[in-house]
Amino acid sequence: MRPFIEVGDVSFWYETDPPPKDQWVLKEVQLTVARGEYVAIMGPNGSGKSTLARLMNGLLLPKEGKVRIGGYNTDDETHLWQVRQRVGMVFQNPDNQLVATTVRDEIAFGMENLGVPREEMVRRIPEVLAQVGLEGMEEWPPHLLSGGQKQRLAIAAVLAMRPEAIVLDEATSMLDPAGRQAVLDILHRMHREGMTIIHITHSAKEAAHAERLLIMADGEVKMDGTPEEVFQDVDRLSVWRLEVPLMAELHHRLTRSGFDLPVSWTET
Ligand code: ADP
């Protein structure tokens, strides 16, 4: 395994002085994400998922421990831009992340910050728009796009910066089913092309598409395995009231009622 994101014993709190440990937002989190891995993260509200996401691209720095991205510590100021550029972020509400008056300028914005030469920017804009299915929409004002199109534009703006990983923080939760599916299709394609994906979601269906599923609660990673393994433990997941795939729920109930089923819910 080639580690790309290394979260080493990371603790975090938002106050200046450390509160009592039971109030820390993240408690000694230990986590390695390999290059090219597709990881989903589920967990109740307030469990620290967004905070972890922001630590993974240097938007926040750990209070204790280290986060390394592609070998660079995120608190190493001389490499802050490399770190930010390597891990793109897409947030829940696209209206809060779109700043420009045209689709073209929206995509150019991040590249300008990175100092990408103009000719290269001109080449990349249609390329990333095609990747997210918004070809030919350069002149559109972002506020006229649908919610799903806005989120795809936010993804295109991230892709234009050529990141190696993309972190989606509930990026599909405000979209309709078609909008969600379009974003998932883009994620799958990017993953096939080698991108590292970290997808924070409340949707069991979306999480089931990942290669690996982490469950966060109380500032800790409580479960870490394939979606098949994690969703097998319906009793444990019910403690945090997390959604599980319908088949996992059904398998659990029927097994408890004495039906003789295959061990794994995925074979039911
Ligand atoms: P999640 O994404 O799992 O809902 P968050 O990381 O957003 O969890 O929040 C974890 C905890 O940190 C919550 O108790 C939340 O209230 C607190 N928190 C999040 N952001 C801030 C902030 N900017 N300032 C102070 N507290 C915050």
PDB file of C-alpha atoms and ligand atoms in Angstrom:
ATOM      1  CA  MET A   1       0.000   0.000   0.000  1.00  0.00           C
ATOM      2  CA  ARG A   2       1.304   3.461  -0.903  1.00  0.00           C
ATOM      3  CA  PRO A   3       0.046   5.863   1.780  1.00  0.00           C
ATOM      4  CA  PHE A   4      -1.159   9.217   0.498  1.00  0.00           C
ATOM      5  CA  ILE A   5      -2.958  10.756   3.477  1.00  0.00           C
ATOM      6  CA  GLU A   6      -1.524   9.880   6.891  1.00  0.00           C
ATOM      7  CA  VAL A   7      -3.400  11.038   9.973  1.00  0.00           C
ATOM      8  CA  GLY A   8      -1.122  10.214  12.891  1.00  0.00           C
ATOM      9  CA  ASP A   9      -2.598  10.349  16.389  1.00  0.00           C
ATOM     10  CA  VAL A  10      -4.462  13.540  15.574  1.00  0.00           C
ATOM     11  CA  SER A  11      -6.468  15.362  18.205  1.00  0.00           C
ATOM     12  CA  PHE A  12      -8.438  18.532  17.617  1.00  0.00           C
ATOM     13  CA  TRP A  13     -10.546  21.060  19.499  1.00  0.00           C
ATOM     14  CA  TYR A  14     -11.809  24.467  18.363  1.00  0.00           C
ATOM     15  CA  GLU A  15     -11.105  26.307  21.639  1.00  0.00           C
ATOM     16  CA  THR A  16      -7.705  27.931  22.223  1.00  0.00           C
ATOM     17  CA  ASP A  17      -7.080  25.974  25.423  1.00  0.00           C
ATOM     18  CA  PRO A  18      -7.685  22.226  25.359  1.00  0.00           C
ATOM     19  CA  PRO A  19     -11.040  21.316  26.922  1.00  0.00           C
ATOM     20  CA  PRO A  20     -11.419  18.058  28.901  1.00  0.00           C
ATOM     21  CA  LYS A  21     -10.658  15.098  26.620  1.00  0.00           C
ATOM     22  CA  ASP A  22     -14.246  13.904  26.470  1.00  0.00           C
ATOM     23  CA  GLN A  23     -15.039  17.201  24.697  1.00  0.00           C
ATOM     24  CA  TRP A  24     -12.278  16.983  22.079  1.00  0.00           C
ATOM     25  CA  VAL A  25     -13.688  17.064  18.546  1.00  0.00           C
ATOM     26  CA  LEU A  26     -11.126  14.462  17.403  1.00  0.00           C
ATOM     27  CA  LYS A  27      -9.415  12.074  19.810  1.00  0.00           C
ATOM     28  CA  GLU A  28      -6.075  10.600  18.729  1.00  0.00           C
ATOM     29  CA  VAL A  29      -7.332   9.614  15.288  1.00  0.00           C
ATOM     30  CA  GLN A  30      -5.056   7.214  13.448  1.00  0.00           C
ATOM     31  CA  LEU A  31      -5.800   6.688   9.769  1.00  0.00           C
ATOM     32  CA  THR A  32      -3.980   6.030   6.518  1.00  0.00           C
ATOM     33  CA  VAL A  33      -5.565   6.451   3.113  1.00  0.00           C
ATOM     34  CA  ALA A  34      -3.709   4.790   0.260  1.00  0.00           C
ATOM     35  CA  ARG A  35      -3.139   6.402  -3.102  1.00  0.00           C
ATOM     36  CA  GLY A  36      -6.117   5.660  -5.344  1.00  0.00           C
ATOM     37  CA  GLU A  37      -8.349   4.408  -2.530  1.00  0.00           C
ATOM     38  CA  TYR A  38     -12.104   5.191  -2.465  1.00  0.00           C
ATOM     39  CA  VAL A  39     -13.114   5.738   1.161  1.00  0.00           C
ATOM     40  CA  ALA A  40     -16.574   6.616   2.476  1.00  0.00           C
ATOM     41  CA  ILE A  41     -17.070   8.098   5.932  1.00  0.00           C
ATOM     42  CA  MET A  42     -20.365   7.875   7.818  1.00  0.00           C
ATOM     43  CA  GLY A  43     -21.200   9.026  11.311  1.00  0.00           C
ATOM     44  CA  PRO A  44     -23.758  10.979  13.301  1.00  0.00           C
ATOM     45  CA  ASN A  45     -23.850  14.785  13.187  1.00  0.00           C
ATOM     46  CA  GLY A  46     -21.124  16.306  15.323  1.00  0.00           C
ATOM     47  CA  SER A  47     -18.908  13.202  15.244  1.00  0.00           C
ATOM     48  CA  GLY A  48     -16.001  15.124  13.684  1.00  0.00           C
ATOM     49  CA  LYS A  49     -16.268  14.151  10.010  1.00  0.00           C
ATOM     50  CA  SER A  50     -16.063  17.705   8.601  1.00  0.00           C
ATOM     51  CA  THR A  51     -13.259  18.582  10.970  1.00  0.00           C
ATOM     52  CA  LEU A  52     -11.304  15.527   9.788  1.00  0.00           C
ATOM     53  CA  ALA A  53     -12.002  16.505   6.155  1.00  0.00           C
ATOM     54  CA  ARG A  54     -10.586  19.990   6.765  1.00  0.00           C
ATOM     55  CA  LEU A  55      -7.509  18.543   8.455  1.00  0.00           C
ATOM     56  CA  MET A  56      -6.935  16.389   5.380  1.00  0.00           C
ATOM     57  CA  ASN A  57      -6.106  19.364   3.180  1.00  0.00           C
ATOM     58  CA  GLY A  58      -4.526  21.760   5.610  1.00  0.00           C
ATOM     59  CA  LEU A  59      -7.587  24.020   6.072  1.00  0.00           C
ATOM     60  CA  LEU A  60      -7.248  23.115   9.758  1.00  0.00           C
ATOM     61  CA  LEU A  61      -4.075  22.031  11.539  1.00  0.00           C
ATOM     62  CA  PRO A  62      -3.999  19.340  14.243  1.00  0.00           C
ATOM     63  CA  LYS A  63      -3.731  20.437  17.880  1.00  0.00           C
ATOM     64  CA  GLU A  64      -1.865  17.203  18.567  1.00  0.00           C
ATOM     65  CA  GLY A  65      -0.364  14.705  16.146  1.00  0.00           C
ATOM     66  CA  LYS A  66       0.495  15.106  12.453  1.00  0.00           C
ATOM     67  CA  VAL A  67      -1.281  15.002   9.116  1.00  0.00           C
ATOM     68  CA  ARG A  68       0.895  14.158   6.126  1.00  0.00           C
ATOM     69  CA  ILE A  69      -0.244  14.554   2.521  1.00  0.00           C
ATOM     70  CA  GLY A  70       1.963  12.875  -0.052  1.00  0.00           C
ATOM     71  CA  GLY A  71       4.807  13.008   2.448  1.00  0.00           C
ATOM     72  CA  TYR A  72       4.433  16.698   3.449  1.00  0.00           C
ATOM     73  CA  ASN A  73       3.284  17.719   6.911  1.00  0.00           C
ATOM     74  CA  THR A  74       0.287  20.047   6.628  1.00  0.00           C
ATOM     75  CA  ASP A  75       1.825  22.379   9.230  1.00  0.00           C
ATOM     76  CA  ASP A  76       4.898  22.850   7.030  1.00  0.00           C
ATOM     77  CA  GLU A  77       4.165  26.365   5.732  1.00  0.00           C
ATOM     78  CA  THR A  78       6.643  26.131   2.882  1.00  0.00           C
ATOM     79  CA  HIS A  79       4.528  23.368   1.302  1.00  0.00           C
ATOM     80  CA  LEU A  80       1.039  24.590   2.208  1.00  0.00           C
ATOM     81  CA  TRP A  81       0.062  25.265  -1.414  1.00  0.00           C
ATOM     82  CA  GLN A  82       1.270  21.862  -2.572  1.00  0.00           C
ATOM     83  CA  VAL A  83      -0.881  20.279   0.135  1.00  0.00           C
ATOM     84  CA  ARG A  84      -3.977  22.362  -0.690  1.00  0.00           C
ATOM     85  CA  GLN A  85      -3.550  21.706  -4.393  1.00  0.00           C
ATOM     86  CA  ARG A  86      -3.157  17.953  -3.908  1.00  0.00           C
ATOM     87  CA  VAL A  87      -6.378  17.508  -1.951  1.00  0.00           C
ATOM     88  CA  GLY A  88      -9.434  19.258  -3.409  1.00  0.00           C
ATOM     89  CA  MET A  89     -12.530  19.841  -1.291  1.00  0.00           C
ATOM     90  CA  VAL A  90     -16.189  19.934  -2.301  1.00  0.00           C
ATOM     91  CA  PHE A  91     -18.661  21.052   0.355  1.00  0.00           C
ATOM     92  CA  GLN A  92     -22.346  20.487   0.996  1.00  0.00           C
ATOM     93  CA  ASN A  93     -23.814  23.728  -0.286  1.00  0.00           C
ATOM     94  CA  PRO A  94     -22.582  24.679  -3.754  1.00  0.00           C
ATOM     95  CA  ASP A  95     -23.869  28.246  -3.305  1.00  0.00           C
ATOM     96  CA  ASN A  96     -21.247  28.798  -0.616  1.00  0.00           C
ATOM     97  CA  GLN A  97     -18.334  27.727  -2.798  1.00  0.00           C
ATOM     98  CA  LEU A  98     -19.150  29.445  -6.099  1.00  0.00           C
ATOM     99  CA  VAL A  99     -17.751  32.966  -6.261  1.00  0.00           C
ATOM    100  CA  ALA A 100     -17.479  34.047  -9.913  1.00  0.00           C
ATOM    101  CA  THR A 101     -19.971  35.506 -12.402  1.00  0.00           C
ATOM    102  CA  THR A 102     -19.374  32.946 -15.161  1.00  0.00           C
ATOM    103  CA  VAL A 103     -18.664  29.225 -15.235  1.00  0.00           C
ATOM    104  CA  ARG A 104     -15.333  29.958 -16.969  1.00  0.00           C
ATOM    105  CA  ASP A 105     -14.192  32.377 -14.247  1.00  0.00           C
ATOM    106  CA  GLU A 106     -15.315  29.951 -11.580  1.00  0.00           C
ATOM    107  CA  ILE A 107     -12.962  27.310 -12.927  1.00  0.00           C
ATOM    108  CA  ALA A 108     -10.183  29.816 -13.600  1.00  0.00           C
ATOM    109  CA  PHE A 109     -10.239  31.123 -10.019  1.00  0.00           C
ATOM    110  CA  GLY A 110      -8.479  28.196  -8.316  1.00  0.00           C
ATOM    111  CA  MET A 111      -5.990  27.846 -11.158  1.00  0.00           C
ATOM    112  CA  GLU A 112      -5.118  31.556 -10.921  1.00  0.00           C
ATOM    113  CA  ASN A 113      -4.337  31.085  -7.240  1.00  0.00           C
ATOM    114  CA  LEU A 114      -1.987  28.263  -8.197  1.00  0.00           C
ATOM    115  CA  GLY A 115      -0.303  30.382 -10.878  1.00  0.00           C
ATOM    116  CA  VAL A 116      -1.305  28.115 -13.770  1.00  0.00           C
ATOM    117  CA  PRO A 117      -0.201  29.808 -17.060  1.00  0.00           C
ATOM    118  CA  ARG A 118      -3.047  31.338 -19.101  1.00  0.00           C
ATOM    119  CA  GLU A 119      -2.653  29.023 -22.144  1.00  0.00           C
ATOM    120  CA  GLU A 120      -2.832  26.025 -19.840  1.00  0.00           C
ATOM    121  CA  MET A 121      -5.966  27.439 -18.174  1.00  0.00           C
ATOM    122  CA  VAL A 122      -7.614  27.878 -21.577  1.00  0.00           C
ATOM    123  CA  ARG A 123      -6.845  24.218 -22.343  1.00  0.00           C
ATOM    124  CA  ARG A 124      -8.084  22.860 -19.033  1.00  0.00           C
ATOM    125  CA  ILE A 125     -11.446  24.687 -18.808  1.00  0.00           C
ATOM    126  CA  PRO A 126     -13.280  22.828 -21.611  1.00  0.00           C
ATOM    127  CA  GLU A 127     -11.555  19.604 -20.569  1.00  0.00           C
ATOM    128  CA  VAL A 128     -12.884  19.654 -16.978  1.00  0.00           C
ATOM    129  CA  LEU A 129     -16.326  20.877 -18.100  1.00  0.00           C
ATOM    130  CA  ALA A 130     -16.539  17.821 -20.374  1.00  0.00           C
ATOM    131  CA  GLN A 131     -15.481  15.585 -17.466  1.00  0.00           C
ATOM    132  CA  VAL A 132     -18.502  16.714 -15.432  1.00  0.00           C
ATOM    133  CA  GLY A 133     -20.979  16.923 -18.329  1.00  0.00           C
ATOM    134  CA  LEU A 134     -21.172  20.737 -18.519  1.00  0.00           C
ATOM    135  CA  GLU A 135     -19.496  21.132 -21.908  1.00  0.00           C
ATOM    136  CA  GLY A 136     -20.141  24.412 -23.712  1.00  0.00           C
ATOM    137  CA  MET A 137     -21.440  26.198 -20.608  1.00  0.00           C
ATOM    138  CA  GLU A 138     -18.419  28.503 -20.132  1.00  0.00           C
ATOM    139  CA  GLU A 139     -20.461  31.732 -20.393  1.00  0.00           C
ATOM    140  CA  TRP A 140     -23.278  30.692 -18.040  1.00  0.00           C
ATOM    141  CA  PRO A 141     -23.693  32.562 -14.772  1.00  0.00           C
ATOM    142  CA  PRO A 142     -23.352  29.918 -12.029  1.00  0.00           C
ATOM    143  CA  HIS A 143     -26.487  31.132 -10.228  1.00  0.00           C
ATOM    144  CA  LEU A 144     -28.626  29.998 -13.179  1.00  0.00           C
ATOM    145  CA  LEU A 145     -27.432  26.395 -12.894  1.00  0.00           C
ATOM    146  CA  SER A 146     -29.451  23.699 -11.107  1.00  0.00           C
ATOM    147  CA  GLY A 147     -28.206  22.415  -7.736  1.00  0.00           C
ATOM    148  CA  GLY A 148     -26.709  19.342  -9.374  1.00  0.00           C
ATOM    149  CA  GLN A 149     -25.025  21.395 -12.091  1.00  0.00           C
ATOM    150  CA  LYS A 150     -23.585  23.765  -9.475  1.00  0.00           C
ATOM    151  CA  GLN A 151     -22.091  20.856  -7.562  1.00  0.00           C
ATOM    152  CA  ARG A 152     -20.629  19.446 -10.789  1.00  0.00           C
ATOM    153  CA  LEU A 153     -19.163  22.900 -11.486  1.00  0.00           C
ATOM    154  CA  ALA A 154     -17.600  22.911  -8.009  1.00  0.00           C
ATOM    155  CA  ILE A 155     -16.067  19.505  -8.831  1.00  0.00           C
ATOM    156  CA  ALA A 156     -14.824  20.803 -12.208  1.00  0.00           C
ATOM    157  CA  ALA A 157     -13.159  23.766 -10.474  1.00  0.00           C
ATOM    158  CA  VAL A 158     -11.375  21.332  -8.164  1.00  0.00           C
ATOM    159  CA  LEU A 159     -10.374  19.011 -11.027  1.00  0.00           C
ATOM    160  CA  ALA A 160      -8.866  21.960 -12.917  1.00  0.00           C
ATOM    161  CA  MET A 161      -6.305  22.250 -10.122  1.00  0.00           C
ATOM    162  CA  ARG A 162      -5.187  18.686 -10.888  1.00  0.00           C
ATOM    163  CA  PRO A 163      -5.538  17.292  -7.360  1.00  0.00           C
ATOM    164  CA  GLU A 164      -4.497  13.752  -6.479  1.00  0.00           C
ATOM    165  CA  ALA A 165      -7.357  13.376  -4.010  1.00  0.00           C
ATOM    166  CA  ILE A 166     -10.806  14.852  -3.625  1.00  0.00           C
ATOM    167  CA  VAL A 167     -12.719  15.087  -0.351  1.00  0.00           C
ATOM    168  CA  LEU A 168     -16.499  15.469  -0.607  1.00  0.00           C
ATOM    169  CA  ASP A 169     -18.142  16.686   2.571  1.00  0.00           C
ATOM    170  CA  GLU A 170     -21.808  15.708   2.198  1.00  0.00           C
ATOM    171  CA  ALA A 171     -21.548  17.078  -1.324  1.00  0.00           C
ATOM    172  CA  THR A 172     -24.573  15.122  -2.548  1.00  0.00           C
ATOM    173  CA  SER A 173     -26.914  15.745   0.361  1.00  0.00           C
ATOM    174  CA  MET A 174     -28.702  18.743  -1.175  1.00  0.00           C
ATOM    175  CA  LEU A 175     -29.137  17.134  -4.608  1.00  0.00           C
ATOM    176  CA  ASP A 176     -32.084  15.310  -6.139  1.00  0.00           C
ATOM    177  CA  PRO A 177     -31.627  11.612  -7.075  1.00  0.00           C
ATOM    178  CA  ALA A 178     -30.547  12.416 -10.639  1.00  0.00           C
ATOM    179  CA  GLY A 179     -28.073  15.017  -9.380  1.00  0.00           C
ATOM    180  CA  ARG A 180     -26.661  12.536  -6.857  1.00  0.00           C
ATOM    181  CA  GLN A 181     -26.273   9.853  -9.460  1.00  0.00           C
ATOM    182  CA  ALA A 182     -24.465  12.236 -11.812  1.00  0.00           C
ATOM    183  CA  VAL A 183     -21.975  13.117  -9.051  1.00  0.00           C
ATOM    184  CA  LEU A 184     -21.497   9.432  -8.134  1.00  0.00           C
ATOM    185  CA  ASP A 185     -20.845   8.582 -11.791  1.00  0.00           C
ATOM    186  CA  ILE A 186     -18.157  11.280 -11.892  1.00  0.00           C
ATOM    187  CA  LEU A 187     -16.579   9.928  -8.691  1.00  0.00           C
ATOM    188  CA  HIS A 188     -16.479   6.399 -10.071  1.00  0.00           C
ATOM    189  CA  ARG A 189     -14.858   7.557 -13.271  1.00  0.00           C
ATOM    190  CA  MET A 190     -12.269   9.641 -11.410  1.00  0.00           C
ATOM    191  CA  HIS A 191     -11.534   6.692  -9.153  1.00  0.00           C
ATOM    192  CA  ARG A 192     -10.999   4.395 -12.150  1.00  0.00           C
ATOM    193  CA  GLU A 193      -8.537   6.981 -13.455  1.00  0.00           C
ATOM    194  CA  GLY A 194      -6.527   6.711 -10.230  1.00  0.00           C
ATOM    195  CA  MET A 195      -7.894   9.556  -8.070  1.00  0.00           C
ATOM    196  CA  THR A 196      -8.063   9.099  -4.291  1.00  0.00           C
ATOM    197  CA  ILE A 197     -11.644   9.760  -3.112  1.00  0.00           C
ATOM    198  CA  ILE A 198     -12.916  10.478   0.384  1.00  0.00           C
ATOM    199  CA  HIS A 199     -16.678  10.761   0.457  1.00  0.00           C
ATOM    200  CA  ILE A 200     -18.475  11.848   3.632  1.00  0.00           C
ATOM    201  CA  THR A 201     -22.108  10.825   3.325  1.00  0.00           C
ATOM    202  CA  HIS A 202     -25.220   9.874   5.279  1.00  0.00           C
ATOM    203  CA  SER A 203     -26.373   7.607   2.452  1.00  0.00           C
ATOM    204  CA  ALA A 204     -25.787   3.872   2.898  1.00  0.00           C
ATOM    205  CA  LYS A 205     -26.261   3.408  -0.837  1.00  0.00           C
ATOM    206  CA  GLU A 206     -23.472   5.871  -1.603  1.00  0.00           C
ATOM    207  CA  ALA A 207     -21.201   4.432   1.084  1.00  0.00           C
ATOM    208  CA  ALA A 208     -21.731   0.915  -0.266  1.00  0.00           C
ATOM    209  CA  HIS A 209     -20.067   2.017  -3.516  1.00  0.00           C
ATOM    210  CA  ALA A 210     -16.764   2.778  -1.797  1.00  0.00           C
ATOM    211  CA  GLU A 211     -13.907   0.293  -1.337  1.00  0.00           C
ATOM    212  CA  ARG A 212     -13.626   1.097   2.337  1.00  0.00           C
ATOM    213  CA  LEU A 213     -16.044   2.506   4.904  1.00  0.00           C
ATOM    214  CA  LEU A 214     -15.124   4.322   8.110  1.00  0.00           C
ATOM    215  CA  ILE A 215     -17.643   4.942  10.868  1.00  0.00           C
ATOM    216  CA  MET A 216     -16.929   7.961  13.038  1.00  0.00           C
ATOM    217  CA  ALA A 217     -18.560   8.702  16.374  1.00  0.00           C
ATOM    218  CA  ASP A 218     -17.492  10.840  19.331  1.00  0.00           C
ATOM    219  CA  GLY A 219     -14.372  12.052  17.549  1.00  0.00           C
ATOM    220  CA  GLU A 220     -13.034   8.547  16.919  1.00  0.00           C
ATOM    221  CA  VAL A 221     -12.946   6.086  14.031  1.00  0.00           C
ATOM    222  CA  LYS A 222     -15.090   3.317  15.494  1.00  0.00           C
ATOM    223  CA  MET A 223     -15.250   0.959  12.508  1.00  0.00           C
ATOM    224  CA  ASP A 224     -13.014   0.544   9.458  1.00  0.00           C
ATOM    225  CA  GLY A 225     -13.528  -2.123   6.809  1.00  0.00           C
ATOM    226  CA  THR A 226     -15.119  -2.889   3.484  1.00  0.00           C
ATOM    227  CA  PRO A 227     -18.754  -1.708   3.242  1.00  0.00           C
ATOM    228  CA  GLU A 228     -19.724  -5.396   3.212  1.00  0.00           C
ATOM    229  CA  GLU A 229     -17.973  -5.976   6.569  1.00  0.00           C
ATOM    230  CA  VAL A 230     -19.146  -2.763   8.229  1.00  0.00           C
ATOM    231  CA  PHE A 231     -22.799  -3.093   7.181  1.00  0.00           C
ATOM    232  CA  GLN A 232     -22.784  -6.667   8.477  1.00  0.00           C
ATOM    233  CA  ASP A 233     -22.846  -5.286  12.036  1.00  0.00           C
ATOM    234  CA  VAL A 234     -26.338  -3.791  11.992  1.00  0.00           C
ATOM    235  CA  ASP A 235     -26.632  -3.918  15.797  1.00  0.00           C
ATOM    236  CA  ARG A 236     -23.536  -1.786  16.302  1.00  0.00           C
ATOM    237  CA  LEU A 237     -24.542   0.700  13.593  1.00  0.00           C
ATOM    238  CA  SER A 238     -27.979   1.094  15.136  1.00  0.00           C
ATOM    239  CA  VAL A 239     -26.328   2.614  18.245  1.00  0.00           C
ATOM    240  CA  TRP A 240     -25.448   5.641  16.108  1.00  0.00           C
ATOM    241  CA  ARG A 241     -28.733   5.474  14.144  1.00  0.00           C
ATOM    242  CA  LEU A 242     -26.898   5.212  10.842  1.00  0.00           C
ATOM    243  CA  GLU A 243     -28.590   4.177   7.649  1.00  0.00           C
ATOM    244  CA  VAL A 244     -27.760   0.658   6.453  1.00  0.00           C
ATOM    245  CA  PRO A 245     -28.518  -0.842   3.034  1.00  0.00           C
ATOM    246  CA  LEU A 246     -31.975  -2.394   2.824  1.00  0.00           C
ATOM    247  CA  MET A 247     -30.502  -5.836   2.094  1.00  0.00           C
ATOM    248  CA  ALA A 248     -28.263  -5.674   5.175  1.00  0.00           C
ATOM    249  CA  GLU A 249     -31.232  -4.729   7.345  1.00  0.00           C
ATOM    250  CA  LEU A 250     -33.369  -7.499   5.869  1.00  0.00           C
ATOM    251  CA  HIS A 251     -30.588 -10.087   6.246  1.00  0.00           C
ATOM    252  CA  HIS A 252     -30.135  -9.068   9.882  1.00  0.00           C
ATOM    253  CA  ARG A 253     -33.826  -9.337  10.749  1.00  0.00           C
ATOM    254  CA  LEU A 254     -34.400 -12.633   8.967  1.00  0.00           C
ATOM    255  CA  THR A 255     -31.285 -14.198  10.519  1.00  0.00           C
ATOM    256  CA  ARG A 256     -32.452 -13.091  13.950  1.00  0.00           C
ATOM    257  CA  SER A 257     -35.827 -14.657  13.257  1.00  0.00           C
ATOM    258  CA  GLY A 258     -34.129 -17.989  12.629  1.00  0.00           C
ATOM    259  CA  PHE A 259     -33.907 -18.061   8.825  1.00  0.00           C
ATOM    260  CA  ASP A 260     -30.924 -19.997   7.543  1.00  0.00           C
ATOM    261  CA  LEU A 261     -29.265 -17.456   5.228  1.00  0.00           C
ATOM    262  CA  PRO A 262     -25.740 -17.097   3.813  1.00  0.00           C
ATOM    263  CA  VAL A 263     -23.427 -15.446   6.352  1.00  0.00           C
ATOM    264  CA  SER A 264     -23.013 -12.225   4.378  1.00  0.00           C
ATOM    265  CA  TRP A 265     -25.902  -9.902   3.525  1.00  0.00           C
ATOM    266  CA  THR A 266     -24.376  -9.302   0.093  1.00  0.00           C
ATOM    267  CA  GLU A 267     -25.067 -12.937  -0.865  1.00  0.00           C
ATOM    268  CA  THR A 268     -28.678 -12.837   0.204  1.00  0.00           C
TER     269      THR A 268
HETATM  270  P1  ADP B   1     -19.680  16.325  11.603  1.00  0.00           P
HETATM  271  O1  ADP B   1     -19.110  16.715  10.287  1.00  0.00           O
HETATM  272  O2  ADP B   1     -19.493  14.870  11.912  1.00  0.00           O
HETATM  273  O3  ADP B   1     -21.110  16.742  11.767  1.00  0.00           O
HETATM  274  P2  ADP B   1     -18.046  18.436  12.730  1.00  0.00           P
HETATM  275  O4  ADP B   1     -16.625  18.151  12.475  1.00  0.00           O
HETATM  276  O5  ADP B   1     -18.736  19.443  11.852  1.00  0.00           O
HETATM  277  O6  ADP B   1     -18.860  17.053  12.752  1.00  0.00           O
HETATM  278  O7  ADP B   1     -18.238  18.939  14.223  1.00  0.00           O
HETATM  279  C1  ADP B   1     -17.682  18.258  15.328  1.00  0.00           C
HETATM  280  C2  ADP B   1     -17.856  19.130  16.561  1.00  0.00           C
HETATM  281  O8  ADP B   1     -17.101  20.323  16.423  1.00  0.00           O
HETATM  282  C3  ADP B   1     -19.296  19.549  16.814  1.00  0.00           C
HETATM  283  O9  ADP B   1     -19.512  19.517  18.188  1.00  0.00           O
HETATM  284  C4  ADP B   1     -19.343  20.975  16.309  1.00  0.00           C
HETATM  285  O10 ADP B   1     -20.280  21.735  17.019  1.00  0.00           O
HETATM  286  C5  ADP B   1     -17.929  21.467  16.591  1.00  0.00           C
HETATM  287  N1  ADP B   1     -17.510  22.482  15.592  1.00  0.00           N
HETATM  288  C6  ADP B   1     -17.468  22.318  14.261  1.00  0.00           C
HETATM  289  N2  ADP B   1     -17.016  23.432  13.646  1.00  0.00           N
HETATM  290  C7  ADP B   1     -16.766  24.323  14.627  1.00  0.00           C
HETATM  291  C8  ADP B   1     -16.271  25.660  14.655  1.00  0.00           C
HETATM  292  N3  ADP B   1     -15.935  26.302  13.523  1.00  0.00           N
HETATM  293  N4  ADP B   1     -16.150  26.264  15.855  1.00  0.00           N
HETATM  294  C9  ADP B   1     -16.470  25.622  17.001  1.00  0.00           C
HETATM  295  N5  ADP B   1     -16.929  24.364  17.050  1.00  0.00           N
HETATM  296  C10 ADP B   1     -17.091  23.714  15.891  1.00  0.00           C
END
